CSV table of C-alpha atoms and ligand atoms in Angstrom, one decimal:
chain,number,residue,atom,x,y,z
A,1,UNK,CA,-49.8,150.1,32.8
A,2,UNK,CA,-47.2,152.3,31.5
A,3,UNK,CA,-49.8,154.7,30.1
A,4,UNK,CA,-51.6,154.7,33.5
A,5,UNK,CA,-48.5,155.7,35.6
A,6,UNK,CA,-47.5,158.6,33.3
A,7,UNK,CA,-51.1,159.4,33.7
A,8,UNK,CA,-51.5,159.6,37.4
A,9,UNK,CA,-48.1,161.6,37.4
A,10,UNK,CA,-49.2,164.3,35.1
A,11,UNK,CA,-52.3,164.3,37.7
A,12,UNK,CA,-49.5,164.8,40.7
A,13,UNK,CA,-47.9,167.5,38.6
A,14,UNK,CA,-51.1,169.3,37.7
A,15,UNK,CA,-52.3,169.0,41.6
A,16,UNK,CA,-49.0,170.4,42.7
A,17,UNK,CA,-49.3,173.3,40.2
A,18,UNK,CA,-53.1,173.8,41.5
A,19,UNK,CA,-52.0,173.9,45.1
A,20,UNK,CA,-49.6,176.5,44.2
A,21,UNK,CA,-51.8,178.9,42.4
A,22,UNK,CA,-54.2,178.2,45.0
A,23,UNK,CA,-51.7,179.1,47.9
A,24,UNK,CA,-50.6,182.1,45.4
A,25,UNK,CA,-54.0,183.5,44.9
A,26,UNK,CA,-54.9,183.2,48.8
A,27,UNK,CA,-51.6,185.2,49.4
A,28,UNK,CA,-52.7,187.6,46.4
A,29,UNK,CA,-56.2,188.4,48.3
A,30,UNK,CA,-54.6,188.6,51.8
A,31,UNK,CA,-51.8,190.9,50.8
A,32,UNK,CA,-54.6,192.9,49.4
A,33,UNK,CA,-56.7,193.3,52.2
A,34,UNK,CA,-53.6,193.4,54.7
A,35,UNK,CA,-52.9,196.8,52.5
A,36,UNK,CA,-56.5,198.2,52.7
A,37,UNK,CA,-56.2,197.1,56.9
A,38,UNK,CA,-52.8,198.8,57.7
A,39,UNK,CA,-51.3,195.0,58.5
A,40,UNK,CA,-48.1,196.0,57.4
A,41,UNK,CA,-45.3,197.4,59.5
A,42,UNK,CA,-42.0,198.7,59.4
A,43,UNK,CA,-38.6,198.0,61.6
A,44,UNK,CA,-35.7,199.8,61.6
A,45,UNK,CA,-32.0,198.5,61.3
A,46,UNK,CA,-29.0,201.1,62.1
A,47,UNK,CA,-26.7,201.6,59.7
A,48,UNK,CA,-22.9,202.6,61.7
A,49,UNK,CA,-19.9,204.4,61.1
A,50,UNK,CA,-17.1,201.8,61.1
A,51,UNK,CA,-15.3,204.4,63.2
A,52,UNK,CA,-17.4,206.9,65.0
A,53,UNK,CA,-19.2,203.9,65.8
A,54,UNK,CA,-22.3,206.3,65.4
A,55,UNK,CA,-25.6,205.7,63.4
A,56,UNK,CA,-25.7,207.3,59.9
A,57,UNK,CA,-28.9,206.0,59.1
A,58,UNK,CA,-31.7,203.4,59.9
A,59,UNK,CA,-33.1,201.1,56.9
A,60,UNK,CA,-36.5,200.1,56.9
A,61,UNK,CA,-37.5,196.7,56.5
A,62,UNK,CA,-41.1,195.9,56.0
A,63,UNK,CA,-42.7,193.4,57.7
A,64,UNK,CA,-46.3,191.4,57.4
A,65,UNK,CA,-48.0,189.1,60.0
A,66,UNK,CA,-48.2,186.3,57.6
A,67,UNK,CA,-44.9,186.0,55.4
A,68,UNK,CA,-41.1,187.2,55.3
A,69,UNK,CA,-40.5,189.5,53.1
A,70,UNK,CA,-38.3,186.9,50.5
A,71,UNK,CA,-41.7,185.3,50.0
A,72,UNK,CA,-44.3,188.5,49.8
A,73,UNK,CA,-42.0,191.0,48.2
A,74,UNK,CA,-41.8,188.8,45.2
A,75,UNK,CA,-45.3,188.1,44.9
A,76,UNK,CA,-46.2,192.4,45.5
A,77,UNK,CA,-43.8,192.4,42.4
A,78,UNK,CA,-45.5,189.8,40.4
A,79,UNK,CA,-49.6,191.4,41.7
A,80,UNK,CA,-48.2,194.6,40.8
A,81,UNK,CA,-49.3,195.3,44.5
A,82,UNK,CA,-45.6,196.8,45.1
A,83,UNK,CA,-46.5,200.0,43.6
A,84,UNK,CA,-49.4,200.6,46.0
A,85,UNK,CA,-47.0,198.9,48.9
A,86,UNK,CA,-43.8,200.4,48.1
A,87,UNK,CA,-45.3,203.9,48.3
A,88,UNK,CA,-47.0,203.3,51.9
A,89,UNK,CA,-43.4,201.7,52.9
A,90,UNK,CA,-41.8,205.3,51.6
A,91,UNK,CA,-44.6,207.6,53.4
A,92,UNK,CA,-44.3,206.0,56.4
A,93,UNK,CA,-40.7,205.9,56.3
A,94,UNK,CA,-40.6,209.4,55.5
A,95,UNK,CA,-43.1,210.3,58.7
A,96,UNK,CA,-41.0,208.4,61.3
A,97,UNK,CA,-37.9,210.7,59.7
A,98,UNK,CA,-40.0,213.5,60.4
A,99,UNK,CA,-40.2,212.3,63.6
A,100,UNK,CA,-36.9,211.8,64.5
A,101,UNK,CA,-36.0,215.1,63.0
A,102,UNK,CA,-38.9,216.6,65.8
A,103,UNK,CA,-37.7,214.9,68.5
A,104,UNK,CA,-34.0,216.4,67.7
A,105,UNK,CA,-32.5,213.3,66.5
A,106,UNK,CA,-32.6,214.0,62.8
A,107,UNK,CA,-31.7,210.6,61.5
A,108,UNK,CA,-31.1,209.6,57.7
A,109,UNK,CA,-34.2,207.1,56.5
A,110,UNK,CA,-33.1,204.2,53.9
A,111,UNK,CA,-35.7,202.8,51.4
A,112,UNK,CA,-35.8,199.7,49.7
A,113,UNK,CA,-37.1,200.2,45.9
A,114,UNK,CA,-38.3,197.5,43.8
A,115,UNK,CA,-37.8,197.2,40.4
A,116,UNK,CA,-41.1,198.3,39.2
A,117,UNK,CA,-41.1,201.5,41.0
A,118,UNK,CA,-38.2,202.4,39.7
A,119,UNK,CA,-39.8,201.6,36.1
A,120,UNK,CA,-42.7,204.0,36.5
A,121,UNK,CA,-41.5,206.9,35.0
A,122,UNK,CA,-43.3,209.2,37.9
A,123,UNK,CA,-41.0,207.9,40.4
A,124,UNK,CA,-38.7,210.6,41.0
A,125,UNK,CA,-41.5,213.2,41.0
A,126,UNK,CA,-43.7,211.2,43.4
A,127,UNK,CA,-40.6,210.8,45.6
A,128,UNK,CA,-40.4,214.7,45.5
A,129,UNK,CA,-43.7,215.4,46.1
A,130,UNK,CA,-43.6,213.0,49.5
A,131,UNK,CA,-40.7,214.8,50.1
A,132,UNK,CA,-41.9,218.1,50.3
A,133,UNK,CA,-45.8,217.2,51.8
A,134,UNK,CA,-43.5,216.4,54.8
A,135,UNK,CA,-41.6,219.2,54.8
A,136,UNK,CA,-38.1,216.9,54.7
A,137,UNK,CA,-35.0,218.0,53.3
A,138,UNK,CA,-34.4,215.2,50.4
A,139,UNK,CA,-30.9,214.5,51.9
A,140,UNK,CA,-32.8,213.1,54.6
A,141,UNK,CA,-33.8,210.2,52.3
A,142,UNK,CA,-31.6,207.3,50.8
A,143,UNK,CA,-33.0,204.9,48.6
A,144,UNK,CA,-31.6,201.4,47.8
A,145,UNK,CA,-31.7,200.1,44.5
A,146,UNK,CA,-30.6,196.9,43.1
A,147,UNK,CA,-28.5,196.0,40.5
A,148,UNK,CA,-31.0,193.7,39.0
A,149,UNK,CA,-34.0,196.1,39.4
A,150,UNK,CA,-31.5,198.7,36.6
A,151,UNK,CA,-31.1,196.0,34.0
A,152,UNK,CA,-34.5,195.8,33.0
A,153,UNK,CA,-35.8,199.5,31.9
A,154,UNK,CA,-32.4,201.2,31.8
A,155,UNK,CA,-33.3,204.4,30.3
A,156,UNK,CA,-36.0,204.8,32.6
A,157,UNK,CA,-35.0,203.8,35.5
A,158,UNK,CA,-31.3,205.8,35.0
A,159,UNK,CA,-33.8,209.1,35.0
A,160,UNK,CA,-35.5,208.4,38.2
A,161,UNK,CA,-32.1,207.9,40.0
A,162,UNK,CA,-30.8,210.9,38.0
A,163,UNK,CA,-33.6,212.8,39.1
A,164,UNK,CA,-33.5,212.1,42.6
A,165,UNK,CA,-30.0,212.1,43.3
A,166,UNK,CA,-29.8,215.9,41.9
A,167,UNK,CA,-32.5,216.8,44.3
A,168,UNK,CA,-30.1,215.6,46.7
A,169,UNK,CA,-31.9,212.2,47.9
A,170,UNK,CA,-28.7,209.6,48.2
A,171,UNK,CA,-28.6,206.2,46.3
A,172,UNK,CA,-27.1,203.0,47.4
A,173,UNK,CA,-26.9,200.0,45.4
A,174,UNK,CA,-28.2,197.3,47.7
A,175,UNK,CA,-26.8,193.3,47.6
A,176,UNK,CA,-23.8,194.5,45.2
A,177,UNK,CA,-21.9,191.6,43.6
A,178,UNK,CA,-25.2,190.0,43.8
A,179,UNK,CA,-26.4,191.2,40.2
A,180,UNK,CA,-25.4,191.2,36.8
A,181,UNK,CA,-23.7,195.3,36.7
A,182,UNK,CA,-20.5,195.9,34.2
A,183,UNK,CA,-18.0,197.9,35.2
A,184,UNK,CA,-19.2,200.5,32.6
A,185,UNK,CA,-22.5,200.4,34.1
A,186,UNK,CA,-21.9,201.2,37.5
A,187,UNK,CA,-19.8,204.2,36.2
A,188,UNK,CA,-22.8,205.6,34.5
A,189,UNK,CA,-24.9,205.3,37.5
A,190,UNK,CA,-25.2,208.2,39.7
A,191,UNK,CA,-24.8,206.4,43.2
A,192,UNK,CA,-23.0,207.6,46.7
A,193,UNK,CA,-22.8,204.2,48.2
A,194,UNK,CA,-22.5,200.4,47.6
A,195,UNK,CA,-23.9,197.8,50.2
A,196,UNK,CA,-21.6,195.1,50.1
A,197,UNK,CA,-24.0,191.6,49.6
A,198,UNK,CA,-24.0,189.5,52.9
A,199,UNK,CA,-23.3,186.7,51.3
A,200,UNK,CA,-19.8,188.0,50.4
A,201,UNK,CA,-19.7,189.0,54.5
A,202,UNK,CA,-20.5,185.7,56.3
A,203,UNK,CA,-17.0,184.1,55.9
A,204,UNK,CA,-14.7,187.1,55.6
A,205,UNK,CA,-13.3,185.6,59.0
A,206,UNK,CA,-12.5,182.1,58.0
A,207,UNK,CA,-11.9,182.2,53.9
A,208,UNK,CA,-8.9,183.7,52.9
A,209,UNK,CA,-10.9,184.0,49.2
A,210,UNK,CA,-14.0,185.5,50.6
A,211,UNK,CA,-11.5,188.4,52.3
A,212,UNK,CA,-9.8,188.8,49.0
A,213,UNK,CA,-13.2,189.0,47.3
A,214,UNK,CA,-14.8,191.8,49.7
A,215,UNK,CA,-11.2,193.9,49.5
A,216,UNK,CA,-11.6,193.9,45.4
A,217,UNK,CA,-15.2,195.2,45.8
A,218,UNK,CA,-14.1,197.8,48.7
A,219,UNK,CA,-11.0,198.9,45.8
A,220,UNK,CA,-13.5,199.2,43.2
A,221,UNK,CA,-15.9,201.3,45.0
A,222,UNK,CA,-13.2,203.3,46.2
A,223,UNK,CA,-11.6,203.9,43.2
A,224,UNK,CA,-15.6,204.8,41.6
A,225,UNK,CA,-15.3,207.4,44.7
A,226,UNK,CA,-18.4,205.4,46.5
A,227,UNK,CA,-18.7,205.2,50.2
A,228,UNK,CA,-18.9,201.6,51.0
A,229,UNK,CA,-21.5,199.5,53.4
A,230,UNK,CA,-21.1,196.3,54.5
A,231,UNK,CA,-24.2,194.2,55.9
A,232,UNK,CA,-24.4,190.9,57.5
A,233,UNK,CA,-22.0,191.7,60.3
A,234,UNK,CA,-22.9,188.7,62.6
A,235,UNK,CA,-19.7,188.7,64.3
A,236,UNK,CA,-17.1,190.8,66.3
A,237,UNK,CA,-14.3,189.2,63.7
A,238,UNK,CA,-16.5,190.3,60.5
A,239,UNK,CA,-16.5,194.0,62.1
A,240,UNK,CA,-13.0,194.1,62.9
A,241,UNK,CA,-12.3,192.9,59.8
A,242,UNK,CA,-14.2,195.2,58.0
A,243,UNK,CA,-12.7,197.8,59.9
A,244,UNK,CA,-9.0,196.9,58.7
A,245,UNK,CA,-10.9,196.8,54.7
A,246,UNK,CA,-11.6,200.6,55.3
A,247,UNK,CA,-15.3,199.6,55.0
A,248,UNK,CA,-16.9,203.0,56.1
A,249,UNK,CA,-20.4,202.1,57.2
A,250,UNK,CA,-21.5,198.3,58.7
A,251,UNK,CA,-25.1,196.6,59.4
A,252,UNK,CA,-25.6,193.6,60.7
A,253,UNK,CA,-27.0,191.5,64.0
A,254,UNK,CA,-23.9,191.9,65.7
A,255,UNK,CA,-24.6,195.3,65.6
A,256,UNK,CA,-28.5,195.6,65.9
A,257,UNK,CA,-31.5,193.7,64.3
A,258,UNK,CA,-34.2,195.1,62.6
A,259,UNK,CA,-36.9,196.4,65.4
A,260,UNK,CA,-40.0,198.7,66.1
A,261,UNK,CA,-39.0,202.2,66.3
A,262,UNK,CA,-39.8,202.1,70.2
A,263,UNK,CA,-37.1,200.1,70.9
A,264,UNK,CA,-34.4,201.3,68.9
A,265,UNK,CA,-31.7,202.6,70.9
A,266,UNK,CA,-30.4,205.8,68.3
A,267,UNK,CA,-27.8,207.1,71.0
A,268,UNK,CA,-26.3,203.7,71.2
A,269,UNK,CA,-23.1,203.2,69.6
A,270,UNK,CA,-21.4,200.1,68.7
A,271,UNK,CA,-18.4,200.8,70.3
A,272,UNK,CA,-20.4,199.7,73.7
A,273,UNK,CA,-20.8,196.5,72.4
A,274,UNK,CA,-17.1,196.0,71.2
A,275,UNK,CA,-14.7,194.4,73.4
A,276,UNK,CA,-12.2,195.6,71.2
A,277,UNK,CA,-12.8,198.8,71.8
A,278,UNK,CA,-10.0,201.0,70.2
A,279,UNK,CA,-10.3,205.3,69.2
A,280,UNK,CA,-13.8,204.4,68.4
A,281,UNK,CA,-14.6,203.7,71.7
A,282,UNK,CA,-15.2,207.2,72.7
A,283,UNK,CA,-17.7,207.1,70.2
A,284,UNK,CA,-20.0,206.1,73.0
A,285,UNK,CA,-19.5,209.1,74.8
A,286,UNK,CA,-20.5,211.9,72.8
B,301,C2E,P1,-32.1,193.9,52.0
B,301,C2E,O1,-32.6,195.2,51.6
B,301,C2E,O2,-30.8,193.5,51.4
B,301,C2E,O3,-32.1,193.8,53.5
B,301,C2E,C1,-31.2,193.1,54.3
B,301,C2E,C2,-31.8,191.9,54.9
B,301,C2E,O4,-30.9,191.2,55.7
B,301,C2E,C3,-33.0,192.1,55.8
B,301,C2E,O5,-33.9,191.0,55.7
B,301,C2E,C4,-32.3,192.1,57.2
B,301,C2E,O6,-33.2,191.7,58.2
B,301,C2E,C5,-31.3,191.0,57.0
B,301,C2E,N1,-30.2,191.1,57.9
B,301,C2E,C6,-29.7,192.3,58.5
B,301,C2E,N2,-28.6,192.0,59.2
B,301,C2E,C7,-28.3,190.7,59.0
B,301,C2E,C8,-27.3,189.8,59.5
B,301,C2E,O7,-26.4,190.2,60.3
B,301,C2E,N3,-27.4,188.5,59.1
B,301,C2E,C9,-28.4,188.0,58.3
B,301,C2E,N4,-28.4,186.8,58.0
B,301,C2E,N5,-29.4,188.8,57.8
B,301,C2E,C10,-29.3,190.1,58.2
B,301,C2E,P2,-35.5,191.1,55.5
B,301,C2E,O8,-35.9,192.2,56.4
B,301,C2E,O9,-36.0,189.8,55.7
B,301,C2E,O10,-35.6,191.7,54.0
B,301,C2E,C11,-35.3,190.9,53.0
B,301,C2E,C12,-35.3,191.6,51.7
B,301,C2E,O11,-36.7,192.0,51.4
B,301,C2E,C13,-34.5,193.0,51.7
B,301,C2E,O12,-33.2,192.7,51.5
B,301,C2E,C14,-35.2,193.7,50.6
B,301,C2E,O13,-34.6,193.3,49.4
B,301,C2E,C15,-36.6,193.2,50.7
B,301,C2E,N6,-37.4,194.3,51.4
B,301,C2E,C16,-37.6,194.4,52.7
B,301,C2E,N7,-38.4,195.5,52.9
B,301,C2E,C17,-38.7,196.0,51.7
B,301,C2E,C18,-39.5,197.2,51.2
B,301,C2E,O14,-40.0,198.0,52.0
B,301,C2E,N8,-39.5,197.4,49.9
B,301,C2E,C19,-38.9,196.5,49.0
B,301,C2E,N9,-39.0,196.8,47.7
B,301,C2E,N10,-38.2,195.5,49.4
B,301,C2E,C20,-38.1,195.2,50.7
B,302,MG,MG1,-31.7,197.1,51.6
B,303,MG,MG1,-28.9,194.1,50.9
B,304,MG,MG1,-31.1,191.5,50.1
């Protein structure tokens, strides 16, 4: 009886492992064909100066018809379909700034950049070379790496951002605190910003600890000489907070979500939105 029991529970495992590969595979082909189809889309979310209240820059967040990006991105990674993907995300990104540049609203792009793009030793150059088929000034592009994305292929990927960041393109280390980086390590890296993880945001206005945690990451990237962005800002009390940190750029709902180019407002400050409007506040008026 025993023996049958451990038996039919192996089975359950073995069905649950099927039905994962099965949904796995299923995702596999339609992420495939969604990339051959165009399915894929960009939105933008502003990036604002904690005191001009003006947008620096607008990140671009991809977005597909049947999954959120926590559960594609991962499996693009895993396919190895992220190379293919992550260079479509940067094309695109890098037409809307040609856009915006056009139109007279020149308007810095940010990228996110997986780990294995930043592995492939032809990064930087390909970066370049999308660069300059647009005609774009590379100071018109940041890219956000991760901490954990560094650890892997170190040499490599320390050339890429080495490369790129002396052609001027600007790096930010996206979900910092989140990763595994030493001290020494983020010394060595050749980066103009740090983007504060949201995690450490959500209860800077109700945990004396969490405060004390975000104002030791704002001190060390001050003292690495690194401009400092904080996302997650869901709340007037995060921002003013923030504010009082010396936190130099903020993202978060509070501010604006992510959205279609076509209804992003790029002349809109955040001061308009701020009750507590202080200096900043003229910010909306010019
Ligand atoms: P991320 O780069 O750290 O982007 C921030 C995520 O936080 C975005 O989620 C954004 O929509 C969300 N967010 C922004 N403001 C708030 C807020 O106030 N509160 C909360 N709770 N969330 C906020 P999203 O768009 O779902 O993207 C998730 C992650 O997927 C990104 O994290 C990034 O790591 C990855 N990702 C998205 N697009 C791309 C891409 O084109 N390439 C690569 N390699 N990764 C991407
Ligand atoms: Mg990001
Ligand atoms: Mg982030
Ligand atoms: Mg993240």
């Amino acid at each position: 009886q025993a023996k049958n029991l451990g038996r039919s529970r192996y089975l359950f495992f073995d069905q649950c492992i099927y039905d994962n590969m099965r949904l796995k595979l299923s995702m596999e082909e339609q992420l495939r064909k969604s990339l051959e189809q165009k399915d894929f889309t960009l939105v933008y979310q502003p990036i604002y100066n904690t005191h001009s209240g003006k947008i620096v820059s607008a990140e671009a967040l991809l977005r597909w018809p049947y999954g959120s990006p926590d559960v594609f991105i991962p499996l693009a990674e895993e396919t190895g379909l992220i190379l293919p993907l992550g260079l479509w995300v940067l094309e695109e990104a890098l037409a809307q700034a040609k856009r915006w540049q056009d139109a007279g609203t020149p308007l810095v792009v940010s990228v996110n950049v997986s780990h294995s793009q930043l592995h492939q030793p032809s990064f930087a150059d390909k970066v370049c070379e999308r660069l300059q088929k647009c005609g774009l000034e590379p100071s018109i592009l940041q890219l956000e790496i991760t901490e954990t994305a560094l650890m892997e292929d170190w040499q490599v990927s320390i050339a890429n951002i080495q490369k790129l960041r002396d052609m001027g393109v600007r790096i930010a280390l996206d979900d910092f605190g989140t990763g595994y980086s030493s001290l020494s390590h983020l010394q060595q890296l050749p980066l103009d910003c740090l983007k504060i993880d949201k995690s450490f945001m959500a209860r800077i206005h109700e945990s004396p600890r969490d405060m004390a945690l975000v104002q030791a990451l704002v001190e060390l990237a001050k003292a690495l000489s690194l401009k400092v962005v904080a996302e997650g800002i869901e709340y007037e009390e995060q921002m003013l907070l923030a504010r009082t940190l010396g936190i130099h750029y903020l993202q978060g709902f509070f501010l604006a979500k992510p959205q279609p180019v076509a209804q992003l407002e790029l002349n809109r400050s955040f001061a308009a939105l701020s009750h507590g409007a202080s200096a900043s506040a003229q910010g909306v008026h010019n």
